[in-house]
């Protein structure tokens, strides 16, 4: 202007500037128009909305009811799950024998037939030889229990214990004798004669189911492992197959090893009872097999149980038995077990005890048996999958 004041320049003073502004504005309009064709993202999650409390509560209630129904269904299927688990682990235990037969050019079908026929003949023969003697010894044990208890109360060892714990020990033993020699109490413990019969029938039917399932699992074990590997991505299937074979082979070797160790324990227990003149050697041998098949904890439990029962017959013989069996436990732990379990997965002793306790608490004998293989499998997966992934993160 003429007064020296600078004129204000419009924002689009030049043609170029105006063209740029128009282009930018057109681009922004086009972009907003293009974006407006898509639905806007929700600003809040469905579960955080409070404008439909009835619908949310209804869906939550349905979810809770579905979870309860699923839990009830699983609880009702516990027996069947236990049968399947027993059969699967039995199949894994038989699989190493079949592989040895296959290495000697025996077809798997013929191998299954040979193994099952051998086990059937051996099982029937053992029952034929053991059951009459076992029933006789159990009957004799129940009949002679009052006499054995009276002899124990007249022994010097009992008087020594009475001097430590007081005269109440004699009354406690008398009450125990009265309770155990009363047939009605035994019936109450077993739930009555009808309940005992139902339990025996259920056990026989369960055994037949486990045998049939084991037969099917043994025949179709390889296809089952192949089907399991197909759930993994194609690039990981070779590694998954190798890990599955390693786990199943190790579990099979472990189960066969536990049966061998339990057999050695029962043989040692039977021999010690026979040599020391302790009563019921065959019964104690069978009891040793049933208890020592529990890993790591079983031999100690049988050592305590058998030593306490032997005290009622002869304290000196009980002491000798306790020392001899304790020596055998050490030999088994440091000599026999490493050779028998050389092909199984090695796990720390503390994890064996923890796994056996947790498994026994949850599923009883089955849990105690399968806890160690399951723990070993988890350790193998951690070593071969989790740790390499963590090591790769530098």
XYZ file of C-alpha atoms in Angstrom:
394
model
C 0.000 0.000 0.000
C 1.038 3.655 -0.395
C 1.463 4.163 3.354
C 4.270 1.561 3.507
C 2.204 -1.114 5.166
C 2.841 -4.545 3.486
C -0.118 -5.974 1.729
C -1.546 -9.195 3.028
C -0.974 -11.995 0.541
C -3.807 -14.505 0.080
C -3.109 -18.152 0.908
C -3.424 -19.177 -2.733
C -1.595 -16.249 -4.284
C -0.044 -18.230 -7.109
C -1.459 -20.693 -9.551
C 0.892 -23.414 -8.398
C -0.103 -22.999 -4.799
C -3.741 -23.099 -5.654
C -3.300 -26.224 -7.714
C -1.448 -27.977 -4.892
C -4.094 -27.078 -2.375
C -6.834 -28.288 -4.676
C -5.040 -31.524 -5.323
C -4.463 -32.145 -1.613
C -8.071 -31.355 -0.856
C -9.259 -33.661 -3.640
C -6.978 -36.436 -2.371
C -8.235 -36.042 1.158
C -11.841 -36.129 -0.043
C -11.152 -39.212 -2.128
C -9.402 -40.931 0.774
C -12.202 -40.148 3.183
C -14.720 -41.325 0.609
C -12.775 -44.583 0.128
C -12.499 -45.205 3.850
C -16.134 -44.432 4.430
C -17.129 -47.478 2.380
C -15.839 -49.819 5.156
C -17.661 -50.219 8.468
C -16.099 -48.494 11.398
C -14.365 -50.639 14.031
C -16.311 -51.014 17.260
C -15.140 -48.724 19.981
C -15.690 -51.281 22.775
C -15.764 -55.039 23.124
C -19.077 -56.858 23.395
C -18.429 -58.085 26.930
C -17.704 -54.523 28.116
C -21.052 -53.183 26.948
C -23.637 -52.699 29.640
C -26.545 -51.708 27.434
C -27.659 -55.373 27.098
C -27.185 -56.951 30.540
C -29.863 -59.582 29.959
C -28.180 -60.999 26.860
C -24.725 -60.963 28.478
C -26.031 -62.674 31.604
C -27.895 -65.253 29.528
C -24.782 -66.129 27.519
C -22.655 -66.309 30.670
C -25.194 -68.604 32.299
C -25.242 -70.863 29.245
C -21.447 -71.027 29.300
C -21.448 -71.941 32.978
C -24.075 -74.642 32.454
C -22.119 -76.051 29.517
C -18.983 -76.226 31.677
C -20.906 -77.993 34.469
C -22.431 -80.502 32.034
C -18.994 -81.164 30.516
C -17.511 -81.720 33.980
C -20.303 -84.144 34.912
C -19.827 -86.022 31.647
C -16.096 -86.364 32.258
C -16.686 -87.521 35.846
C -19.087 -90.193 34.604
C -16.530 -91.320 32.025
C -13.669 -91.667 34.510
C -13.911 -95.469 34.563
C -13.794 -95.683 30.770
C -10.863 -93.243 30.665
C -9.015 -95.421 33.177
C -9.669 -98.509 31.030
C -8.341 -96.711 27.958
C -5.248 -95.502 29.821
C -4.495 -98.995 31.186
C -4.921 -100.518 27.722
C -2.764 -97.874 26.051
C 0.080 -98.297 28.527
C -0.196 -102.081 28.284
C 0.077 -101.759 24.493
C 3.151 -99.558 24.865
C 4.648 -102.138 27.237
C 4.036 -104.985 24.758
C 5.322 -103.014 21.761
C 9.070 -103.556 22.536
C 8.503 -107.342 22.527
C 6.772 -107.121 19.158
C 9.621 -105.049 17.736
C 12.129 -107.666 18.867
C 10.052 -110.335 17.143
C 9.877 -108.198 13.989
C 13.674 -107.996 13.964
C 13.642 -111.807 13.776
C 11.414 -111.683 10.658
C 8.158 -112.347 12.519
C 5.179 -110.441 11.130
C 3.459 -108.097 13.559
C 0.163 -109.983 13.343
C 1.833 -113.273 14.203
C 3.821 -111.506 16.908
C 0.630 -110.187 18.516
C -0.859 -113.686 18.407
C 2.248 -115.269 19.961
C 2.508 -112.651 22.725
C -1.165 -112.802 23.705
C -1.257 -116.600 23.651
C 1.906 -116.727 25.784
C 0.502 -114.225 28.285
C -2.829 -116.071 28.411
C -1.209 -119.456 29.060
C 1.146 -117.972 31.657
C -1.673 -116.087 33.392
C -3.959 -119.133 33.536
C -1.089 -121.340 34.725
C -0.101 -118.915 37.459
C -3.705 -118.617 38.618
C -4.071 -122.406 38.568
C -0.960 -122.837 40.723
C -1.257 -119.816 43.001
C -4.957 -119.261 43.714
C -5.584 -122.458 45.747
C -2.474 -121.886 47.859
C -3.206 -118.170 48.101
C -6.773 -118.767 49.297
C -5.504 -121.326 51.809
C -2.886 -118.922 53.166
C -5.367 -116.045 53.409
C -7.814 -118.275 55.287
C -5.031 -119.482 57.548
C -3.910 -115.908 58.179
C -7.412 -114.856 59.280
C -7.831 -118.017 61.389
C -4.430 -117.818 63.073
C -4.503 -114.065 63.646
C -5.775 -114.262 67.276
C -3.131 -116.876 68.142
C -0.400 -114.861 66.467
C -1.500 -111.745 68.320
C -1.572 -113.617 71.655
C 1.936 -114.964 71.094
C 3.119 -111.496 70.238
C 1.638 -110.095 73.450
C 3.516 -112.745 75.469
C 6.865 -111.996 73.824
C 9.685 -109.996 75.402
C 9.602 -107.565 72.505
C 5.980 -106.647 73.280
C 6.790 -106.113 76.956
C 9.621 -103.823 75.889
C 7.217 -101.842 73.680
C 4.663 -101.756 76.488
C 7.280 -100.282 78.789
C 7.822 -97.475 76.287
C 4.249 -96.719 75.170
C 2.399 -97.779 78.326
C -0.285 -100.370 79.102
C -2.694 -98.838 76.569
C -0.914 -100.740 73.805
C -2.400 -104.034 74.983
C -5.927 -102.622 74.954
C -5.377 -101.210 71.458
C -4.325 -104.627 70.131
C -7.317 -106.273 71.830
C -9.709 -103.826 70.176
C -8.047 -104.424 66.801
C -8.426 -108.204 67.256
C -12.090 -107.864 68.218
C -12.788 -105.701 65.192
C -10.958 -107.879 62.660
C -12.354 -111.185 63.917
C -15.959 -109.976 63.721
C -17.447 -111.018 60.350
C -19.983 -108.208 60.389
C -17.196 -105.637 60.512
C -15.443 -107.278 57.588
C -18.736 -107.194 55.681
C -19.115 -103.500 56.496
C -15.590 -102.798 55.234
C -16.316 -104.601 51.974
C -19.756 -103.047 51.638
C -21.591 -106.325 52.160
C -21.505 -109.621 50.319
C -23.580 -108.242 47.439
C -21.247 -105.300 46.997
C -18.218 -107.598 47.037
C -19.820 -109.759 44.335
C -20.608 -106.686 42.228
C -17.039 -105.461 42.635
C -15.645 -108.822 41.508
C -17.940 -108.884 38.470
C -17.007 -105.295 37.615
C -13.327 -106.108 37.944
C -13.608 -109.137 35.628
C -15.570 -107.182 33.016
C -13.087 -104.301 33.261
C -10.194 -106.719 32.770
C -11.823 -108.121 29.633
C -12.392 -104.603 28.284
C -8.758 -103.689 28.949
C -7.545 -106.859 27.190
C -9.688 -106.184 24.096
C -8.629 -102.522 23.944
C -4.986 -103.531 24.387
C -5.310 -105.907 21.432
C -6.725 -103.136 19.233
C -4.111 -100.602 20.392
C -1.231 -103.011 19.783
C -2.398 -103.730 16.228
C -3.065 -100.075 15.344
C -0.242 -98.397 17.296
C 1.732 -97.271 14.235
C -1.321 -95.816 12.413
C -2.247 -94.000 15.635
C 1.194 -92.385 15.804
C 0.996 -91.392 12.125
C -2.426 -89.834 12.647
C -1.110 -87.919 15.662
C 1.790 -86.545 13.618
C -0.600 -85.223 10.943
C -1.973 -82.684 13.428
C 1.392 -80.901 13.280
C 2.372 -78.611 10.376
C 4.021 -80.398 7.458
C 7.422 -78.820 8.139
C 7.394 -80.125 11.744
C 6.076 -83.640 11.098
C 9.491 -85.387 10.893
C 10.496 -83.956 14.265
C 7.090 -84.733 15.810
C 7.275 -88.306 14.486
C 10.772 -88.773 15.888
C 9.750 -87.408 19.297
C 6.598 -89.573 19.352
C 8.614 -92.712 18.572
C 11.177 -91.817 21.217
C 8.490 -91.227 23.859
C 6.530 -94.403 23.073
C 9.663 -96.556 22.915
C 10.910 -95.155 26.210
C 7.516 -95.625 27.891
C 7.329 -99.222 26.643
C 10.836 -99.999 27.910
C 10.010 -98.344 31.219
C 6.823 -100.385 31.743
C 8.554 -103.652 30.872
C 11.358 -102.701 33.223
C 8.907 -102.042 36.062
C 7.351 -105.486 35.566
C 10.814 -107.108 35.645
C 11.805 -105.217 38.807
C 8.515 -106.099 40.508
C 9.083 -109.759 39.623
C 12.571 -109.646 41.188
C 11.110 -108.028 44.316
C 8.437 -110.694 44.639
C 11.029 -113.447 44.148
C 13.315 -111.995 46.838
C 10.383 -111.509 49.242
C 9.157 -115.082 48.688
C 12.667 -116.498 49.216
C 13.302 -114.499 52.401
C 9.977 -115.518 53.937
C 10.615 -119.146 53.025
C 14.189 -119.236 54.366
C 13.461 -117.312 57.571
C 10.399 -119.441 58.332
C 8.009 -116.501 58.185
C 4.379 -117.433 57.436
C 2.583 -117.041 54.117
C 5.584 -116.729 51.743
C 3.485 -117.042 48.596
C 0.974 -114.455 49.779
C 3.767 -112.028 50.657
C 5.411 -112.632 47.273
C 2.215 -111.719 45.439
C 1.790 -108.690 47.711
C 5.370 -107.659 46.934
C 4.694 -107.766 43.188
C 1.535 -105.659 43.539
C 3.198 -103.008 45.731
C 6.680 -102.793 44.205
C 5.317 -102.168 40.715
C 4.754 -98.613 41.991
C 7.966 -96.798 40.984
C 10.560 -95.902 43.619
C 8.057 -95.723 46.486
C 6.773 -99.300 46.172
C 9.838 -101.200 47.497
C 10.021 -98.936 50.549
C 6.298 -99.388 51.261
C 6.592 -103.158 51.012
C 9.729 -103.177 53.185
C 7.866 -101.346 55.965
C 4.678 -103.432 55.604
C 6.397 -106.821 55.495
C 8.752 -105.959 58.366
C 5.866 -104.874 60.606
C 3.860 -108.027 59.804
C 6.914 -110.204 60.469
C 7.293 -108.690 63.964
C 4.092 -110.478 65.044
C 5.717 -113.832 64.248
C 9.349 -113.375 65.311
C 11.110 -110.079 66.095
C 14.510 -111.623 65.294
C 13.313 -112.958 61.941
C 11.653 -109.600 61.254
C 14.933 -107.793 61.947
C 16.859 -110.150 59.648
C 14.227 -109.743 56.946
C 14.319 -105.943 57.260
C 18.113 -105.869 56.933
C 18.248 -108.326 54.018
C 15.470 -106.630 52.077
C 17.014 -103.206 52.702
C 20.290 -104.499 51.246
C 18.387 -105.788 48.210
C 16.713 -102.378 47.752
C 20.167 -100.792 47.571
C 21.383 -103.416 45.092
C 18.280 -102.898 42.988
C 18.667 -99.115 43.022
C 22.344 -99.030 42.040
C 22.861 -102.245 40.029
C 19.645 -103.803 38.688
C 17.605 -100.678 37.893
C 20.284 -98.942 35.750
C 20.631 -102.086 33.620
C 16.921 -102.732 33.285
C 16.053 -99.068 32.675
C 19.012 -98.301 30.407
C 16.727 -97.518 27.427
C 14.121 -95.551 29.359
C 14.126 -91.796 29.803
C 16.164 -90.777 32.825
C 14.494 -88.337 35.206
C 15.600 -87.009 38.607
C 14.569 -89.031 41.635
C 12.783 -86.070 43.226
C 10.516 -85.746 40.174
C 9.808 -89.486 40.320
C 8.586 -89.195 43.917
C 6.589 -86.023 43.230
C 5.025 -87.512 40.100
C 4.132 -90.768 41.859
C 2.536 -88.888 44.767
C 0.519 -86.583 42.502
C -0.555 -89.421 40.207
C -1.494 -91.661 43.125
C -3.538 -88.895 44.716
C -5.445 -88.128 41.508
C -5.936 -91.585 39.963
C -4.815 -94.121 42.562
C -2.714 -97.053 41.331
C -3.111 -96.036 37.679
C -1.891 -92.539 38.455
C 1.139 -93.866 40.314
C 1.991 -96.153 37.384
C 1.613 -93.602 34.596
C 2.998 -90.595 36.491
C 6.646 -91.424 35.782
C 6.224 -92.009 32.006
C 4.134 -88.855 31.732
C 6.764 -86.876 33.668
C 9.511 -88.285 31.450
C 7.548 -87.369 28.313
C 7.038 -83.803 29.547
C 10.762 -83.496 30.290
C 11.612 -84.771 26.804
C 9.295 -82.222 25.179
C 10.796 -79.435 27.296
C 14.363 -80.462 26.359
C 13.702 -80.818 22.636
C 11.118 -78.081 22.015
C 11.022 -75.391 24.695
C 14.721 -75.098 25.551
C 15.896 -74.866 21.892
C 13.344 -72.104 21.289
C 14.574 -70.216 24.342
C 18.204 -70.698 23.295
C 17.396 -69.251 19.860
C 16.189 -65.999 21.434
C 19.426 -64.000 21.630
